[in-house]
GROMACS .gro file of C-alpha atoms in nm:
model
  210
    1MET     CA    1   8.053  -1.710  10.833
    2THR     CA    2   7.925  -1.356  10.881
    3ALA     CA    3   8.128  -1.159  11.133
    4ASP     CA    4   7.965  -1.021  11.446
    5ARG     CA    5   7.894  -0.665  11.338
    6PRO     CA    6   8.166  -0.444  11.489
    7PHE     CA    7   8.069  -0.095  11.367
    8GLY     CA    8   7.688  -0.061  11.352
    9PHE     CA    9   7.535   0.229  11.547
   10PRO     CA   10   7.413   0.009  11.836
   11VAL     CA   11   7.769  -0.119  11.879
   12VAL     CA   12   7.917   0.232  11.867
   13ARG     CA   13   7.663   0.325  12.133
   14ALA     CA   14   7.773   0.015  12.325
   15ALA     CA   15   8.137   0.129  12.307
   16ALA     CA   16   8.038   0.465  12.458
   17LEU     CA   17   7.850   0.287  12.735
   18ARG     CA   18   8.156   0.070  12.795
   19LEU     CA   19   8.355   0.384  12.869
   20PHE     CA   20   8.082   0.491  13.109
   21CYS     CA   21   8.105   0.151  13.280
   22ALA     CA   22   8.478   0.195  13.328
   23LEU     CA   23   8.430   0.541  13.478
   24ALA     CA   24   8.130   0.443  13.692
   25PRO     CA   25   8.179   0.082  13.814
   26CYS     CA   26   7.880   0.100  14.047
   27ALA     CA   27   7.648   0.128  13.748
   28ALA     CA   28   7.837  -0.122  13.532
   29ALA     CA   29   7.630  -0.432  13.612
   30ASP     CA   30   7.299  -0.269  13.525
   31THR     CA   31   7.448  -0.115  13.211
   32GLU     CA   32   7.585  -0.455  13.103
   33ARG     CA   33   7.241  -0.608  13.131
   34ARG     CA   34   7.088  -0.329  12.925
   35LEU     CA   35   7.360  -0.362  12.661
   36THR     CA   36   7.297  -0.734  12.631
   37ALA     CA   37   6.923  -0.682  12.603
   38ASP     CA   38   6.978  -0.416  12.334
   39ILE     CA   39   7.195  -0.647  12.128
   40GLU     CA   40   6.955  -0.939  12.157
   41ALA     CA   41   6.663  -0.715  12.056
   42GLU     CA   42   6.863  -0.591  11.758
   43ILE     CA   43   6.938  -0.947  11.645
   44VAL     CA   44   6.572  -1.046  11.665
   45ALA     CA   45   6.472  -0.733  11.471
   46GLU     CA   46   6.735  -0.789  11.202
   47TYR     CA   47   6.658  -1.159  11.161
   48PRO     CA   48   6.277  -1.184  11.198
   49ASP     CA   49   6.271  -1.485  10.965
   50VAL     CA   50   6.493  -1.687  11.201
   51ALA     CA   51   6.367  -1.885  11.500
   52HIS     CA   52   6.542  -1.761  11.814
   53LEU     CA   53   6.585  -1.947  12.142
   54THR     CA   54   6.730  -1.782  12.453
   55VAL     CA   55   6.974  -1.959  12.682
   56ALA     CA   56   6.708  -1.956  12.955
   57GLU     CA   57   6.458  -2.125  12.723
   58TYR     CA   58   6.714  -2.386  12.623
   59LEU     CA   59   6.795  -2.460  12.987
   60ALA     CA   60   6.424  -2.495  13.064
   61ALA     CA   61   6.388  -2.744  12.778
   62GLU     CA   62   6.688  -2.937  12.911
   63ALA     CA   63   6.534  -2.948  13.259
   64ALA     CA   64   6.211  -3.079  13.108
   65HIS     CA   65   6.408  -3.335  12.903
   66THR     CA   66   6.274  -3.187  12.580
   67ALA     CA   67   6.598  -3.033  12.450
   68ASP     CA   68   6.677  -3.260  12.155
   69ALA     CA   69   6.849  -3.000  11.935
   70LEU     CA   70   7.200  -3.058  11.804
   71LEU     CA   71   7.429  -2.774  11.912
   72ILE     CA   72   7.647  -2.634  11.634
   73ASP     CA   73   7.922  -2.378  11.695
   74VAL     CA   74   7.970  -2.150  11.392
   75ARG     CA   75   8.264  -1.951  11.531
   76THR     CA   76   8.623  -1.966  11.409
   77THR     CA   77   8.853  -2.255  11.491
   78ALA     CA   78   9.049  -2.042  11.739
   79GLU     CA   79   8.730  -1.952  11.925
   80TYR     CA   80   8.605  -2.312  11.926
   81ARG     CA   81   8.936  -2.443  12.057
   82ARG     CA   82   8.937  -2.193  12.344
   83SER     CA   83   8.600  -2.313  12.473
   84ARG     CA   84   8.260  -2.430  12.358
   85LEU     CA   85   7.929  -2.558  12.486
   86PRO     CA   86   7.945  -2.925  12.593
   87GLY     CA   87   7.856  -3.158  12.308
   88ALA     CA   88   7.865  -2.891  12.037
   89LEU     CA   89   7.985  -2.974  11.687
   90HIS     CA   90   8.195  -2.727  11.490
   91ALA     CA   91   8.101  -2.570  11.157
   92PRO     CA   92   8.348  -2.290  11.081
   93ASP     CA   93   8.235  -2.257  10.719
   94ALA     CA   94   7.925  -2.298  10.503
   95ALA     CA   95   8.037  -2.627  10.349
   96THR     CA   96   8.083  -2.793  10.688
   97LEU     CA   97   7.751  -2.656  10.809
   98ASP     CA   98   7.571  -2.787  10.500
   99ALA     CA   99   7.725  -3.130  10.556
  100LEU     CA  100   7.608  -3.135  10.919
  101VAL     CA  101   7.257  -3.030  10.817
  102GLU     CA  102   7.239  -3.317  10.568
  103GLN     CA  103   7.398  -3.565  10.809
  104HIS     CA  104   7.155  -3.480  11.090
  105ALA     CA  105   6.841  -3.416  10.885
  106ASP     CA  106   6.631  -3.594  11.148
  107ARG     CA  107   6.723  -3.353  11.430
  108PRO     CA  108   6.655  -2.985  11.502
  109LEU     CA  109   6.970  -2.772  11.493
  110LEU     CA  110   7.061  -2.496  11.738
  111LEU     CA  111   7.335  -2.266  11.612
  112TYR     CA  112   7.543  -2.036  11.832
  113CYS     CA  113   7.841  -1.800  11.813
  114SER     CA  114   7.957  -1.533  12.060
  115VAL     CA  115   7.639  -1.327  12.104
  116GLY     CA  116   7.411  -1.450  11.826
  117TYR     CA  117   7.484  -1.237  11.518
  118ARG     CA  118   7.687  -1.487  11.320
  119SER     CA  119   7.468  -1.780  11.417
  120ALA     CA  120   7.154  -1.586  11.320
  121ALA     CA  121   7.303  -1.512  10.978
  122ALA     CA  122   7.405  -1.877  10.941
  123ALA     CA  123   7.058  -1.996  11.044
  124ARG     CA  124   6.903  -1.768  10.780
  125GLU     CA  125   7.132  -1.910  10.511
  126ILE     CA  126   7.054  -2.267  10.616
  127GLY     CA  127   6.684  -2.188  10.595
  128ARG     CA  128   6.733  -2.067  10.240
  129ARG     CA  129   6.951  -2.356  10.125
  130HIS     CA  130   6.772  -2.627  10.324
  131PRO     CA  131   6.408  -2.518  10.367
  132GLU     CA  132   6.322  -2.851  10.527
  133ALA     CA  133   6.580  -2.807  10.806
  134ARG     CA  134   6.464  -2.724  11.158
  135VAL     CA  135   6.719  -2.462  11.259
  136SER     CA  136   6.722  -2.203  11.538
  137ASN     CA  137   6.960  -1.941  11.672
  138LEU     CA  138   7.076  -1.940  12.035
  139LEU     CA  139   7.021  -1.579  12.139
  140GLY     CA  140   7.299  -1.453  12.364
  141SER     CA  141   7.502  -1.756  12.256
  142LEU     CA  142   7.825  -1.849  12.434
  143PHE     CA  143   7.871  -1.517  12.613
  144ASP     CA  144   7.533  -1.542  12.787
  145TRP     CA  145   7.605  -1.909  12.862
  146ALA     CA  146   7.938  -1.818  13.022
  147ASN     CA  147   7.788  -1.524  13.212
  148ARG     CA  148   7.544  -1.764  13.376
  149GLY     CA  149   7.837  -1.971  13.505
  150LEU     CA  150   7.737  -2.269  13.293
  151PRO     CA  151   7.997  -2.533  13.200
  152LEU     CA  152   8.232  -2.486  12.906
  153VAL     CA  153   8.474  -2.739  12.763
  154ASN     CA  154   8.771  -2.762  12.529
  155ASP     CA  155   8.983  -3.052  12.406
  156ARG     CA  156   9.136  -3.094  12.754
  157GLY     CA  157   8.809  -3.099  12.946
  158ALA     CA  158   8.630  -2.839  13.157
  159THR     CA  159   8.748  -2.480  13.122
  160HIS     CA  160   8.644  -2.126  13.214
  161ARG     CA  161   8.823  -1.947  12.931
  162VAL     CA  162   8.621  -1.756  12.671
  163HIS     CA  163   8.745  -1.620  12.340
  164SER     CA  164   8.630  -1.257  12.332
  165TYR     CA  165   8.616  -1.239  11.949
  166SER     CA  166   8.749  -0.882  11.949
  167TRP     CA  167   8.842  -0.605  12.191
  168LEU     CA  168   8.503  -0.441  12.138
  169TRP     CA  169   8.312  -0.744  12.262
  170ARG     CA  170   8.546  -0.843  12.544
  171ARG     CA  171   8.352  -0.686  12.827
  172TYR     CA  172   8.032  -0.866  12.740
  173VAL     CA  173   8.186  -1.155  12.932
  174ARG     CA  174   8.156  -1.076  13.302
  175PRO     CA  175   8.477  -1.135  13.503
  176GLU     CA  176   8.288  -1.259  13.810
  177ALA     CA  177   8.117  -1.526  13.597
  178GLN     CA  178   8.455  -1.639  13.467
  179ARG     CA  179   8.587  -1.663  13.824
  180ARG     CA  180   8.291  -1.882  13.925
  181ALA     CA  181   8.341  -2.094  13.616
  182ALA     CA  182   8.713  -2.128  13.690
  183THR     CA  183   8.634  -2.262  14.038
  184SER     CA  184   8.380  -2.503  13.891
  185ALA     CA  185   8.623  -2.617  13.620
  186ARG     CA  186   8.898  -2.684  13.876
  187ALA     CA  187   8.657  -2.882  14.091
  188HIS     CA  188   8.543  -3.080  13.787
  189ARG     CA  189   8.902  -3.161  13.688
  190GLY     CA  190   8.972  -3.269  14.047
  191VAL     CA  191   8.673  -3.505  14.046
  192GLN     CA  192   8.777  -3.646  13.709
  193ALA     CA  193   9.135  -3.699  13.829
  194GLN     CA  194   9.016  -3.871  14.147
  195ARG     CA  195   8.784  -4.092  13.945
  196GLY     CA  196   9.069  -4.184  13.712
  197ARG     CA  197   9.295  -4.277  14.006
  198SER     CA  198   9.020  -4.489  14.161
  199GLU     CA  199   8.963  -4.673  13.834
  200ASP     CA  200   9.336  -4.735  13.796
  201ARG     CA  201   9.356  -4.870  14.152
  202GLU     CA  202   9.059  -5.101  14.096
  203GLN     CA  203   9.211  -5.229  13.774
  204ARG     CA  204   9.544  -5.303  13.949
  205GLU     CA  205   9.359  -5.495  14.220
  206ILE     CA  206   9.174  -5.698  13.958
  207ASP     CA  207   9.499  -5.771  13.773
  208ALA     CA  208   9.666  -5.879  14.099
  209GLN     CA  209   9.390  -6.135  14.164
  210ARG     CA  210   9.432  -6.304  13.826
   0.00000   0.00000   0.00000
């Protein structure tokens, strides 16, 4: 998969703005929003042949019960294991992605990565290799998802942890969003544990009556 571009001019500019954020915390939130908007605009401009869907648009489709796309995570295995969008399949390489496209030819595909660069590049390649495929890129991808406090999962269940991809991209994930997600994840695990204990108790009562 194509790496999220670490050294293009917009990203060098972003690094300079990061330093400004560290020196002027009061302006950091507004600067973060502008940085995110700049990156998303750059992705759309660089991949005009790719269909892009924002996280907000995806959530609206979910609320309207019209979100039927299959989520595919194109990040590395380490990133995927740290956390992912609920229900997402993993395609860390082109061969796996091709297989998923062929296996789910009847469904639209929504690819995501950290911010949308790698998934946009992957969506373009899928469009070239599988012109009949209905594929889109999730603009903002997992970082925007996490910054909205939306649920993330890993193999052990709900989590708030996000793989930052590299030191340059780390601060695109807002700490306050991670704190909210951590609280939500702990609450979710508590509910799941309570549900499991209740089910065990009910099963013991059933077994005792036999």
